[in-house]
Amino acid sequence: MTEAGCAGILVEDTFCGPMPELPREGQLLALDAMPTQVGGCAANVAIDLAKQGVEVEVIGCVGRDASGAALRGSLERSGVGCRHVVDAGSLPTSKTVILLVAGQDRRYLHLFGANRAFTAACIPRDWVAGLKVFYLGGFCAMPGLKAVELLELLAFCRAHGVTTVVDVVIPQQYSEMDELCSLLPQMDYFLPNDDEARLITGATEPQAQLRALRAGGANTVIITQGKTGAVALRGKEFWRCGAFPTEVLDPSGAGDAFASGIITGILREWDLARTLRYASALGASATRSVGTTDGVFSVEEAESFLDSHPLEVSSGKL
């Protein structure tokens, strides 16, 4: 039985670096490797969940091209079901070029491609009704997925007892923040990072961001903060989780690995403190290698790591 369904962005990622600095105008910088891998929020979370022993399927759009075929093949080899991956016709498979510069955050060049064709109508309701958890990754970065359609889908999930987890990717040109905020009451879990929470709320402090999202009707909110860790709010209950120190080679997949840990905790019915520790371990493990999923712990590796690496999670009222 499929436990989790991951919908949203499917991408072919090309990684450039790590490099000491960006080349100057007219300069050629030789790299040792430029790997191309399956990526995108939906694909990354699905692959990471498969590593946790979760029965998972992915749904999204790819083109009729070699990149789309390669993406499907990579997902299937990773143990992810692809029967609902949609053919986007003439649109090419989405692509992202990721520039990795030592000591700096990543830079992205992105082609929407087939992700433009992804709408709520692509998601079969009978499939959703049979899930335990429905994850949507990359909302705001799929032009065809409108808030009014997603509102109906989230309400459908709630009516059928399917827990919803929503993550966002907010492009610079995004102008529909009110529509995003209207969805908050229907999301069971909302997982922005601190930059996205700032764009949504206008607040810079994490506790102020949580209060603003709660005032907007959010249920469980978890804000990731990179090397600082994460904060969470459910009702008036507040949690603060640290981060595991790691030698970061590439942070590209950390947020998606964290999300897969949250979903694993939901499926296993853990309390939120244990879930945050597990998610933090998966997020840290993702940074160990170039690419979004290669370094992510399996369930056995994660449990062994947590046994020998304590991480404090404090809680209180907010």
PDB file of C-alpha atoms in Angstrom:
ATOM      1  CA  MET A   1       0.000   0.000   0.000  1.00  0.00           C
ATOM      2  CA  THR A   2       1.290   3.457  -0.882  1.00  0.00           C
ATOM      3  CA  GLU A   3       1.806   5.382   2.355  1.00  0.00           C
ATOM      4  CA  ALA A   4       2.939   8.744   0.983  1.00  0.00           C
ATOM      5  CA  GLY A   5       2.370  10.620  -2.254  1.00  0.00           C
ATOM      6  CA  CYS A   6       4.792  13.349  -3.289  1.00  0.00           C
ATOM      7  CA  ALA A   7       3.491  15.894  -5.783  1.00  0.00           C
ATOM      8  CA  GLY A   8       5.162  18.911  -7.321  1.00  0.00           C
ATOM      9  CA  ILE A   9       8.421  19.917  -8.908  1.00  0.00           C
ATOM     10  CA  LEU A  10      10.386  17.367 -10.944  1.00  0.00           C
ATOM     11  CA  VAL A  11      13.725  18.631 -12.264  1.00  0.00           C
ATOM     12  CA  GLU A  12      16.921  17.509 -13.921  1.00  0.00           C
ATOM     13  CA  ASP A  13      19.673  19.118 -11.817  1.00  0.00           C
ATOM     14  CA  THR A  14      23.163  19.924 -13.046  1.00  0.00           C
ATOM     15  CA  PHE A  15      25.720  20.720 -10.333  1.00  0.00           C
ATOM     16  CA  CYS A  16      28.683  22.998 -11.066  1.00  0.00           C
ATOM     17  CA  GLY A  17      31.336  22.918  -8.343  1.00  0.00           C
ATOM     18  CA  PRO A  18      32.204  23.237  -5.603  1.00  0.00           C
ATOM     19  CA  MET A  19      34.437  26.000  -6.970  1.00  0.00           C
ATOM     20  CA  PRO A  20      36.585  28.492  -5.028  1.00  0.00           C
ATOM     21  CA  GLU A  21      34.903  31.452  -6.745  1.00  0.00           C
ATOM     22  CA  LEU A  22      32.802  32.277  -9.779  1.00  0.00           C
ATOM     23  CA  PRO A  23      34.871  32.843 -12.943  1.00  0.00           C
ATOM     24  CA  ARG A  24      35.457  36.412 -13.970  1.00  0.00           C
ATOM     25  CA  GLU A  25      34.056  37.804 -17.219  1.00  0.00           C
ATOM     26  CA  GLY A  26      35.721  35.981 -20.093  1.00  0.00           C
ATOM     27  CA  GLN A  27      37.492  33.493 -17.798  1.00  0.00           C
ATOM     28  CA  LEU A  28      37.236  29.701 -18.191  1.00  0.00           C
ATOM     29  CA  LEU A  29      37.108  27.691 -14.974  1.00  0.00           C
ATOM     30  CA  ALA A  30      37.745  23.942 -15.327  1.00  0.00           C
ATOM     31  CA  LEU A  31      35.749  21.650 -13.025  1.00  0.00           C
ATOM     32  CA  ASP A  32      36.526  18.069 -12.036  1.00  0.00           C
ATOM     33  CA  ALA A  33      32.894  17.011 -12.544  1.00  0.00           C
ATOM     34  CA  MET A  34      29.511  18.404 -13.542  1.00  0.00           C
ATOM     35  CA  PRO A  35      27.033  15.707 -12.467  1.00  0.00           C
ATOM     36  CA  THR A  36      23.430  15.639 -13.653  1.00  0.00           C
ATOM     37  CA  GLN A  37      20.859  14.038 -11.342  1.00  0.00           C
ATOM     38  CA  VAL A  38      17.146  13.796 -10.676  1.00  0.00           C
ATOM     39  CA  GLY A  39      15.954  16.654  -8.506  1.00  0.00           C
ATOM     40  CA  GLY A  40      13.073  18.884  -7.528  1.00  0.00           C
ATOM     41  CA  CYS A  41      11.185  18.888  -4.238  1.00  0.00           C
ATOM     42  CA  ALA A  42       8.779  16.064  -5.076  1.00  0.00           C
ATOM     43  CA  ALA A  43      11.492  13.762  -6.440  1.00  0.00           C
ATOM     44  CA  ASN A  44      13.953  14.472  -3.627  1.00  0.00           C
ATOM     45  CA  VAL A  45      11.446  13.896  -0.837  1.00  0.00           C
ATOM     46  CA  ALA A  46      10.162  10.720  -2.504  1.00  0.00           C
ATOM     47  CA  ILE A  47      13.666   9.247  -2.875  1.00  0.00           C
ATOM     48  CA  ASP A  48      14.531  10.146   0.715  1.00  0.00           C
ATOM     49  CA  LEU A  49      11.295   8.543   1.962  1.00  0.00           C
ATOM     50  CA  ALA A  50      12.079   5.359   0.056  1.00  0.00           C
ATOM     51  CA  LYS A  51      15.380   5.275   1.970  1.00  0.00           C
ATOM     52  CA  GLN A  52      13.333   5.320   5.193  1.00  0.00           C
ATOM     53  CA  GLY A  53      11.390   2.244   4.112  1.00  0.00           C
ATOM     54  CA  VAL A  54       8.263   4.199   3.165  1.00  0.00           C
ATOM     55  CA  GLU A  55       6.083   3.012   0.283  1.00  0.00           C
ATOM     56  CA  VAL A  56       5.987   6.181  -1.818  1.00  0.00           C
ATOM     57  CA  GLU A  57       4.851   7.399  -5.217  1.00  0.00           C
ATOM     58  CA  VAL A  58       5.564  10.657  -7.014  1.00  0.00           C
ATOM     59  CA  ILE A  59       3.408  12.757  -9.283  1.00  0.00           C
ATOM     60  CA  GLY A  60       4.508  15.621 -11.509  1.00  0.00           C
ATOM     61  CA  CYS A  61       5.188  16.567 -15.123  1.00  0.00           C
ATOM     62  CA  VAL A  62       8.130  15.750 -17.405  1.00  0.00           C
ATOM     63  CA  GLY A  63       8.763  16.297 -21.111  1.00  0.00           C
ATOM     64  CA  ARG A  64       8.964  13.788 -23.950  1.00  0.00           C
ATOM     65  CA  ASP A  65      12.745  13.987 -23.966  1.00  0.00           C
ATOM     66  CA  ALA A  66      15.816  12.147 -22.786  1.00  0.00           C
ATOM     67  CA  SER A  67      15.818  14.106 -19.540  1.00  0.00           C
ATOM     68  CA  GLY A  68      12.275  12.979 -18.744  1.00  0.00           C
ATOM     69  CA  ALA A  69      13.123   9.343 -19.439  1.00  0.00           C
ATOM     70  CA  ALA A  70      16.255   9.588 -17.305  1.00  0.00           C
ATOM     71  CA  LEU A  71      14.294  11.175 -14.468  1.00  0.00           C
ATOM     72  CA  ARG A  72      11.690   8.388 -14.487  1.00  0.00           C
ATOM     73  CA  GLY A  73      14.430   5.752 -14.556  1.00  0.00           C
ATOM     74  CA  SER A  74      16.285   7.278 -11.616  1.00  0.00           C
ATOM     75  CA  LEU A  75      13.127   7.453  -9.534  1.00  0.00           C
ATOM     76  CA  GLU A  76      12.168   3.855 -10.261  1.00  0.00           C
ATOM     77  CA  ARG A  77      15.673   2.597  -9.429  1.00  0.00           C
ATOM     78  CA  SER A  78      15.366   4.429  -6.111  1.00  0.00           C
ATOM     79  CA  GLY A  79      12.191   2.530  -5.235  1.00  0.00           C
ATOM     80  CA  VAL A  80       9.751   5.334  -6.044  1.00  0.00           C
ATOM     81  CA  GLY A  81       6.513   4.608  -7.910  1.00  0.00           C
ATOM     82  CA  CYS A  82       6.101   6.677 -11.091  1.00  0.00           C
ATOM     83  CA  ARG A  83       2.774   5.515 -12.541  1.00  0.00           C
ATOM     84  CA  HIS A  84       1.278   9.013 -12.084  1.00  0.00           C
ATOM     85  CA  VAL A  85       4.119  11.005 -13.641  1.00  0.00           C
ATOM     86  CA  VAL A  86       2.451  13.078 -16.373  1.00  0.00           C
ATOM     87  CA  ASP A  87       3.691  13.614 -19.943  1.00  0.00           C
ATOM     88  CA  ALA A  88       3.755  17.377 -20.578  1.00  0.00           C
ATOM     89  CA  GLY A  89       3.757  17.070 -24.364  1.00  0.00           C
ATOM     90  CA  SER A  90       5.898  19.634 -26.162  1.00  0.00           C
ATOM     91  CA  LEU A  91       7.295  21.242 -22.999  1.00  0.00           C
ATOM     92  CA  PRO A  92      10.833  20.129 -22.070  1.00  0.00           C
ATOM     93  CA  THR A  93      11.644  18.540 -18.735  1.00  0.00           C
ATOM     94  CA  SER A  94      12.421  21.228 -16.179  1.00  0.00           C
ATOM     95  CA  LYS A  95      16.100  21.890 -15.533  1.00  0.00           C
ATOM     96  CA  THR A  96      18.142  23.658 -12.878  1.00  0.00           C
ATOM     97  CA  VAL A  97      21.820  24.559 -12.952  1.00  0.00           C
ATOM     98  CA  ILE A  98      23.204  24.856  -9.411  1.00  0.00           C
ATOM     99  CA  LEU A  99      26.382  26.872  -8.864  1.00  0.00           C
ATOM    100  CA  LEU A 100      28.306  25.780  -5.781  1.00  0.00           C
ATOM    101  CA  VAL A 101      30.849  28.324  -4.532  1.00  0.00           C
ATOM    102  CA  ALA A 102      32.909  27.602  -1.416  1.00  0.00           C
ATOM    103  CA  GLY A 103      31.692  29.595   1.594  1.00  0.00           C
ATOM    104  CA  GLN A 104      28.616  30.945  -0.203  1.00  0.00           C
ATOM    105  CA  ASP A 105      24.989  29.951  -0.564  1.00  0.00           C
ATOM    106  CA  ARG A 106      23.967  28.247  -3.783  1.00  0.00           C
ATOM    107  CA  ARG A 107      22.975  30.094  -6.941  1.00  0.00           C
ATOM    108  CA  TYR A 108      20.262  28.664  -9.195  1.00  0.00           C
ATOM    109  CA  LEU A 109      19.416  28.999 -12.882  1.00  0.00           C
ATOM    110  CA  HIS A 110      16.015  27.438 -13.492  1.00  0.00           C
ATOM    111  CA  LEU A 111      13.854  26.484 -16.484  1.00  0.00           C
ATOM    112  CA  PHE A 112      10.193  25.932 -15.520  1.00  0.00           C
ATOM    113  CA  GLY A 113       9.648  23.658 -18.518  1.00  0.00           C
ATOM    114  CA  ALA A 114       7.182  20.835 -17.951  1.00  0.00           C
ATOM    115  CA  ASN A 115       6.416  22.029 -14.421  1.00  0.00           C
ATOM    116  CA  ARG A 116       4.343  24.772 -16.076  1.00  0.00           C
ATOM    117  CA  ALA A 117       1.848  22.062 -17.065  1.00  0.00           C
ATOM    118  CA  PHE A 118       1.319  20.755 -13.542  1.00  0.00           C
ATOM    119  CA  THR A 119      -2.127  21.571 -12.133  1.00  0.00           C
ATOM    120  CA  ALA A 120      -4.373  20.168  -9.424  1.00  0.00           C
ATOM    121  CA  ALA A 121      -6.273  18.332 -12.191  1.00  0.00           C
ATOM    122  CA  CYS A 122      -3.150  16.176 -12.736  1.00  0.00           C
ATOM    123  CA  ILE A 123      -3.647  14.627  -9.277  1.00  0.00           C
ATOM    124  CA  PRO A 124      -6.185  11.737  -9.231  1.00  0.00           C
ATOM    125  CA  ARG A 125      -8.479  12.109  -6.240  1.00  0.00           C
ATOM    126  CA  ASP A 126      -8.957   8.338  -5.836  1.00  0.00           C
ATOM    127  CA  TRP A 127      -5.163   7.997  -5.517  1.00  0.00           C
ATOM    128  CA  VAL A 128      -4.986  10.776  -2.934  1.00  0.00           C
ATOM    129  CA  ALA A 129      -7.808   9.257  -0.888  1.00  0.00           C
ATOM    130  CA  GLY A 130      -5.786   6.048  -0.415  1.00  0.00           C
ATOM    131  CA  LEU A 131      -2.711   7.814   1.015  1.00  0.00           C
ATOM    132  CA  LYS A 132      -1.748   8.413   4.620  1.00  0.00           C
ATOM    133  CA  VAL A 133       0.286  11.548   3.835  1.00  0.00           C
ATOM    134  CA  PHE A 134       0.084  13.854   0.812  1.00  0.00           C
ATOM    135  CA  TYR A 135       3.140  16.077   0.296  1.00  0.00           C
ATOM    136  CA  LEU A 136       3.216  19.020  -2.083  1.00  0.00           C
ATOM    137  CA  GLY A 137       6.675  20.408  -2.783  1.00  0.00           C
ATOM    138  CA  GLY A 138       7.468  23.629  -4.571  1.00  0.00           C
ATOM    139  CA  PHE A 139       4.145  25.448  -4.438  1.00  0.00           C
ATOM    140  CA  CYS A 140       4.563  28.995  -5.859  1.00  0.00           C
ATOM    141  CA  ALA A 141       7.150  27.734  -8.401  1.00  0.00           C
ATOM    142  CA  MET A 142       4.580  25.888 -10.552  1.00  0.00           C
ATOM    143  CA  PRO A 143       2.726  28.523 -12.582  1.00  0.00           C
ATOM    144  CA  GLY A 144      -0.170  26.232 -13.462  1.00  0.00           C
ATOM    145  CA  LEU A 145      -1.019  25.244  -9.873  1.00  0.00           C
ATOM    146  CA  LYS A 146      -3.492  27.833  -8.629  1.00  0.00           C
ATOM    147  CA  ALA A 147      -4.376  28.488  -5.003  1.00  0.00           C
ATOM    148  CA  VAL A 148      -8.135  28.054  -5.515  1.00  0.00           C
ATOM    149  CA  GLU A 149      -7.573  24.555  -6.974  1.00  0.00           C
ATOM    150  CA  LEU A 150      -5.130  23.618  -4.229  1.00  0.00           C
ATOM    151  CA  LEU A 151      -7.619  24.794  -1.602  1.00  0.00           C
ATOM    152  CA  GLU A 152     -10.136  22.259  -2.903  1.00  0.00           C
ATOM    153  CA  LEU A 153      -7.498  19.506  -2.945  1.00  0.00           C
ATOM    154  CA  LEU A 154      -6.391  20.205   0.640  1.00  0.00           C
ATOM    155  CA  ALA A 155     -10.018  20.192   1.783  1.00  0.00           C
ATOM    156  CA  PHE A 156     -10.495  16.851   0.009  1.00  0.00           C
ATOM    157  CA  CYS A 157      -7.484  15.425   1.855  1.00  0.00           C
ATOM    158  CA  ARG A 158      -8.837  16.576   5.214  1.00  0.00           C
ATOM    159  CA  ALA A 159     -12.249  15.087   4.480  1.00  0.00           C
ATOM    160  CA  HIS A 160     -10.601  11.719   3.730  1.00  0.00           C
ATOM    161  CA  GLY A 161      -8.235  11.708   6.715  1.00  0.00           C
ATOM    162  CA  VAL A 162      -5.088  12.291   4.621  1.00  0.00           C
ATOM    163  CA  THR A 163      -2.448  14.380   6.415  1.00  0.00           C
ATOM    164  CA  THR A 164      -1.111  17.206   4.228  1.00  0.00           C
ATOM    165  CA  VAL A 165       2.437  18.577   4.231  1.00  0.00           C
ATOM    166  CA  VAL A 166       3.163  21.635   2.076  1.00  0.00           C
ATOM    167  CA  ASP A 167       6.531  23.162   1.204  1.00  0.00           C
ATOM    168  CA  VAL A 168       7.054  26.280  -0.903  1.00  0.00           C
ATOM    169  CA  VAL A 169       9.621  27.688  -3.311  1.00  0.00           C
ATOM    170  CA  ILE A 170       9.009  31.410  -3.731  1.00  0.00           C
ATOM    171  CA  PRO A 171      10.552  32.940  -6.889  1.00  0.00           C
ATOM    172  CA  GLN A 172      11.693  36.555  -6.874  1.00  0.00           C
ATOM    173  CA  GLN A 173       8.794  37.576  -9.115  1.00  0.00           C
ATOM    174  CA  TYR A 174       6.061  35.841  -7.065  1.00  0.00           C
ATOM    175  CA  SER A 175       3.105  38.202  -6.539  1.00  0.00           C
ATOM    176  CA  GLU A 176       0.319  36.020  -5.098  1.00  0.00           C
ATOM    177  CA  MET A 177       1.209  36.010  -1.409  1.00  0.00           C
ATOM    178  CA  ASP A 178      -2.402  36.627  -0.322  1.00  0.00           C
ATOM    179  CA  GLU A 179      -3.498  33.484  -2.161  1.00  0.00           C
ATOM    180  CA  LEU A 180      -0.765  31.476  -0.455  1.00  0.00           C
ATOM    181  CA  CYS A 181      -1.823  32.763   2.949  1.00  0.00           C
ATOM    182  CA  SER A 182      -5.441  31.789   2.263  1.00  0.00           C
ATOM    183  CA  LEU A 183      -4.318  28.135   2.158  1.00  0.00           C
ATOM    184  CA  LEU A 184      -2.723  28.081   5.609  1.00  0.00           C
ATOM    185  CA  PRO A 185      -5.820  26.867   7.538  1.00  0.00           C
ATOM    186  CA  GLN A 186      -6.158  23.838   5.236  1.00  0.00           C
ATOM    187  CA  MET A 187      -2.522  22.701   5.538  1.00  0.00           C
ATOM    188  CA  ASP A 188      -1.804  20.247   8.346  1.00  0.00           C
ATOM    189  CA  TYR A 189       1.951  20.934   8.202  1.00  0.00           C
ATOM    190  CA  PHE A 190       3.604  23.957   6.598  1.00  0.00           C
ATOM    191  CA  LEU A 191       7.388  23.813   6.067  1.00  0.00           C
ATOM    192  CA  PRO A 192       8.917  27.112   4.890  1.00  0.00           C
ATOM    193  CA  ASN A 193      12.524  28.062   5.500  1.00  0.00           C
ATOM    194  CA  ASP A 194      13.323  31.286   7.336  1.00  0.00           C
ATOM    195  CA  ASP A 195      13.774  33.315   4.138  1.00  0.00           C
ATOM    196  CA  GLU A 196      10.401  32.142   2.819  1.00  0.00           C
ATOM    197  CA  ALA A 197       8.751  32.813   6.190  1.00  0.00           C
ATOM    198  CA  ARG A 198      10.162  36.358   6.062  1.00  0.00           C
ATOM    199  CA  LEU A 199       8.720  36.919   2.582  1.00  0.00           C
ATOM    200  CA  ILE A 200       5.315  35.607   3.677  1.00  0.00           C
ATOM    201  CA  THR A 201       5.049  37.405   7.022  1.00  0.00           C
ATOM    202  CA  GLY A 202       7.365  40.419   6.728  1.00  0.00           C
ATOM    203  CA  ALA A 203       8.868  39.416  10.088  1.00  0.00           C
ATOM    204  CA  THR A 204      12.571  38.700  10.565  1.00  0.00           C
ATOM    205  CA  GLU A 205      12.567  36.956  13.964  1.00  0.00           C
ATOM    206  CA  PRO A 206      11.513  33.272  13.939  1.00  0.00           C
ATOM    207  CA  GLN A 207       9.086  33.581  16.827  1.00  0.00           C
ATOM    208  CA  ALA A 208       7.404  36.566  15.184  1.00  0.00           C
ATOM    209  CA  GLN A 209       7.168  34.583  11.941  1.00  0.00           C
ATOM    210  CA  LEU A 210       5.511  31.698  13.796  1.00  0.00           C
ATOM    211  CA  ARG A 211       3.038  34.020  15.513  1.00  0.00           C
ATOM    212  CA  ALA A 212       2.117  35.640  12.199  1.00  0.00           C
ATOM    213  CA  LEU A 213       1.569  32.282  10.502  1.00  0.00           C
ATOM    214  CA  ARG A 214      -0.529  31.074  13.449  1.00  0.00           C
ATOM    215  CA  ALA A 215      -2.605  34.258  13.227  1.00  0.00           C
ATOM    216  CA  GLY A 216      -3.142  33.434   9.556  1.00  0.00           C
ATOM    217  CA  GLY A 217      -4.703  30.110  10.513  1.00  0.00           C
ATOM    218  CA  ALA A 218      -1.722  27.763  10.176  1.00  0.00           C
ATOM    219  CA  ASN A 219      -1.836  24.493  12.071  1.00  0.00           C
ATOM    220  CA  THR A 220       1.617  22.929  12.587  1.00  0.00           C
ATOM    221  CA  VAL A 221       4.372  25.204  11.241  1.00  0.00           C
ATOM    222  CA  ILE A 222       8.033  24.169  11.080  1.00  0.00           C
ATOM    223  CA  ILE A 223      10.553  26.791   9.932  1.00  0.00           C
ATOM    224  CA  THR A 224      14.006  25.544   8.975  1.00  0.00           C
ATOM    225  CA  GLN A 225      16.951  27.852   9.681  1.00  0.00           C
ATOM    226  CA  GLY A 226      19.932  26.154   8.051  1.00  0.00           C
ATOM    227  CA  LYS A 227      22.886  25.768  10.424  1.00  0.00           C
ATOM    228  CA  THR A 228      20.825  27.265  13.264  1.00  0.00           C
ATOM    229  CA  GLY A 229      18.305  24.403  13.294  1.00  0.00           C
ATOM    230  CA  ALA A 230      14.520  24.692  13.211  1.00  0.00           C
ATOM    231  CA  VAL A 231      11.582  26.069  15.167  1.00  0.00           C
ATOM    232  CA  ALA A 232       8.041  24.698  15.284  1.00  0.00           C
ATOM    233  CA  LEU A 233       4.633  25.786  16.521  1.00  0.00           C
ATOM    234  CA  ARG A 234       1.394  23.886  17.018  1.00  0.00           C
ATOM    235  CA  GLY A 235      -1.300  25.888  18.756  1.00  0.00           C
ATOM    236  CA  LYS A 236       0.547  27.537  21.648  1.00  0.00           C
ATOM    237  CA  GLU A 237       3.196  24.794  21.901  1.00  0.00           C
ATOM    238  CA  PHE A 238       6.638  25.867  20.700  1.00  0.00           C
ATOM    239  CA  TRP A 239       9.710  23.748  19.918  1.00  0.00           C
ATOM    240  CA  ARG A 240      13.288  24.751  19.129  1.00  0.00           C
ATOM    241  CA  CYS A 241      15.635  22.175  17.614  1.00  0.00           C
ATOM    242  CA  GLY A 242      19.372  22.567  17.098  1.00  0.00           C
ATOM    243  CA  ALA A 243      21.337  21.367  14.085  1.00  0.00           C
ATOM    244  CA  PHE A 244      23.965  18.656  13.820  1.00  0.00           C
ATOM    245  CA  PRO A 245      27.439  20.059  13.010  1.00  0.00           C
ATOM    246  CA  THR A 246      28.589  18.757   9.633  1.00  0.00           C
ATOM    247  CA  GLU A 247      31.224  19.374   7.006  1.00  0.00           C
ATOM    248  CA  VAL A 248      28.947  20.797   4.321  1.00  0.00           C
ATOM    249  CA  LEU A 249      29.868  19.872   0.763  1.00  0.00           C
ATOM    250  CA  ASP A 250      26.520  20.772  -0.848  1.00  0.00           C
ATOM    251  CA  PRO A 251      23.421  21.929   1.076  1.00  0.00           C
ATOM    252  CA  SER A 252      21.100  21.596  -1.936  1.00  0.00           C
ATOM    253  CA  GLY A 253      19.014  18.670  -0.661  1.00  0.00           C
ATOM    254  CA  ALA A 254      18.965  19.468   3.060  1.00  0.00           C
ATOM    255  CA  GLY A 255      15.499  21.030   3.188  1.00  0.00           C
ATOM    256  CA  ASP A 256      13.882  18.207   1.228  1.00  0.00           C
ATOM    257  CA  ALA A 257      15.633  15.584   3.370  1.00  0.00           C
ATOM    258  CA  PHE A 258      14.331  17.408   6.456  1.00  0.00           C
ATOM    259  CA  ALA A 259      10.808  17.290   5.003  1.00  0.00           C
ATOM    260  CA  SER A 260      11.131  13.537   4.435  1.00  0.00           C
ATOM    261  CA  GLY A 261      12.060  13.165   8.100  1.00  0.00           C
ATOM    262  CA  ILE A 262       8.949  15.076   9.146  1.00  0.00           C
ATOM    263  CA  ILE A 263       6.789  12.830   6.973  1.00  0.00           C
ATOM    264  CA  THR A 264       8.496   9.726   8.375  1.00  0.00           C
ATOM    265  CA  GLY A 265       7.653  10.918  11.888  1.00  0.00           C
ATOM    266  CA  ILE A 266       4.024  11.518  10.917  1.00  0.00           C
ATOM    267  CA  LEU A 267       3.727   8.029   9.429  1.00  0.00           C
ATOM    268  CA  ARG A 268       5.389   6.424  12.457  1.00  0.00           C
ATOM    269  CA  GLU A 269       3.236   8.490  14.865  1.00  0.00           C
ATOM    270  CA  TRP A 270       6.206   9.939  16.745  1.00  0.00           C
ATOM    271  CA  ASP A 271       5.924  13.011  18.955  1.00  0.00           C
ATOM    272  CA  LEU A 272       7.176  16.249  17.423  1.00  0.00           C
ATOM    273  CA  ALA A 273      10.439  16.364  19.389  1.00  0.00           C
ATOM    274  CA  ARG A 274      11.510  12.942  18.113  1.00  0.00           C
ATOM    275  CA  THR A 275      10.342  13.853  14.619  1.00  0.00           C
ATOM    276  CA  LEU A 276      12.428  17.044  14.632  1.00  0.00           C
ATOM    277  CA  ARG A 277      15.561  15.145  15.704  1.00  0.00           C
ATOM    278  CA  TYR A 278      15.084  12.579  12.950  1.00  0.00           C
ATOM    279  CA  ALA A 279      14.386  15.243  10.331  1.00  0.00           C
ATOM    280  CA  SER A 280      17.482  17.171  11.423  1.00  0.00           C
ATOM    281  CA  ALA A 281      19.629  14.056  11.067  1.00  0.00           C
ATOM    282  CA  LEU A 282      18.377  13.454   7.529  1.00  0.00           C
ATOM    283  CA  GLY A 283      18.853  17.115   6.623  1.00  0.00           C
ATOM    284  CA  ALA A 284      22.443  17.096   7.873  1.00  0.00           C
ATOM    285  CA  SER A 285      23.225  13.869   6.037  1.00  0.00           C
ATOM    286  CA  ALA A 286      22.110  15.365   2.720  1.00  0.00           C
ATOM    287  CA  THR A 287      24.940  17.915   2.800  1.00  0.00           C
ATOM    288  CA  ARG A 288      27.694  15.280   2.759  1.00  0.00           C
ATOM    289  CA  SER A 289      27.858  14.867  -1.017  1.00  0.00           C
ATOM    290  CA  VAL A 290      27.183  16.860  -4.175  1.00  0.00           C
ATOM    291  CA  GLY A 291      23.567  16.357  -5.202  1.00  0.00           C
ATOM    292  CA  THR A 292      20.267  16.326  -3.395  1.00  0.00           C
ATOM    293  CA  THR A 293      19.797  12.707  -2.297  1.00  0.00           C
ATOM    294  CA  ASP A 294      23.002  10.648  -2.555  1.00  0.00           C
ATOM    295  CA  GLY A 295      24.221  11.484   0.945  1.00  0.00           C
ATOM    296  CA  VAL A 296      20.875  11.059   2.744  1.00  0.00           C
ATOM    297  CA  PHE A 297      20.857   8.425   5.494  1.00  0.00           C
ATOM    298  CA  SER A 298      18.936   5.188   5.129  1.00  0.00           C
ATOM    299  CA  VAL A 299      16.669   4.349   8.064  1.00  0.00           C
ATOM    300  CA  GLU A 300      19.358   2.132   9.598  1.00  0.00           C
ATOM    301  CA  GLU A 301      22.036   4.811   9.199  1.00  0.00           C
ATOM    302  CA  ALA A 302      19.756   7.484  10.672  1.00  0.00           C
ATOM    303  CA  GLU A 303      18.902   5.406  13.740  1.00  0.00           C
ATOM    304  CA  SER A 304      22.560   4.526  14.332  1.00  0.00           C
ATOM    305  CA  PHE A 305      23.572   8.176  13.965  1.00  0.00           C
ATOM    306  CA  LEU A 306      20.916   9.361  16.412  1.00  0.00           C
ATOM    307  CA  ASP A 307      21.948   6.735  18.967  1.00  0.00           C
ATOM    308  CA  SER A 308      25.445   8.238  19.102  1.00  0.00           C
ATOM    309  CA  HIS A 309      24.679  11.919  18.450  1.00  0.00           C
ATOM    310  CA  PRO A 310      22.274  13.565  20.913  1.00  0.00           C
ATOM    311  CA  LEU A 311      20.475  16.718  19.842  1.00  0.00           C
ATOM    312  CA  GLU A 312      18.589  18.998  22.184  1.00  0.00           C
ATOM    313  CA  VAL A 313      14.981  19.888  21.438  1.00  0.00           C
ATOM    314  CA  SER A 314      13.493  22.406  23.871  1.00  0.00           C
ATOM    315  CA  SER A 315       9.802  23.175  24.189  1.00  0.00           C
ATOM    316  CA  GLY A 316       7.531  25.705  25.807  1.00  0.00           C
ATOM    317  CA  LYS A 317       4.632  28.073  25.198  1.00  0.00           C
ATOM    318  CA  LEU A 318       4.482  30.828  22.620  1.00  0.00           C
TER     319      LEU A 318
END
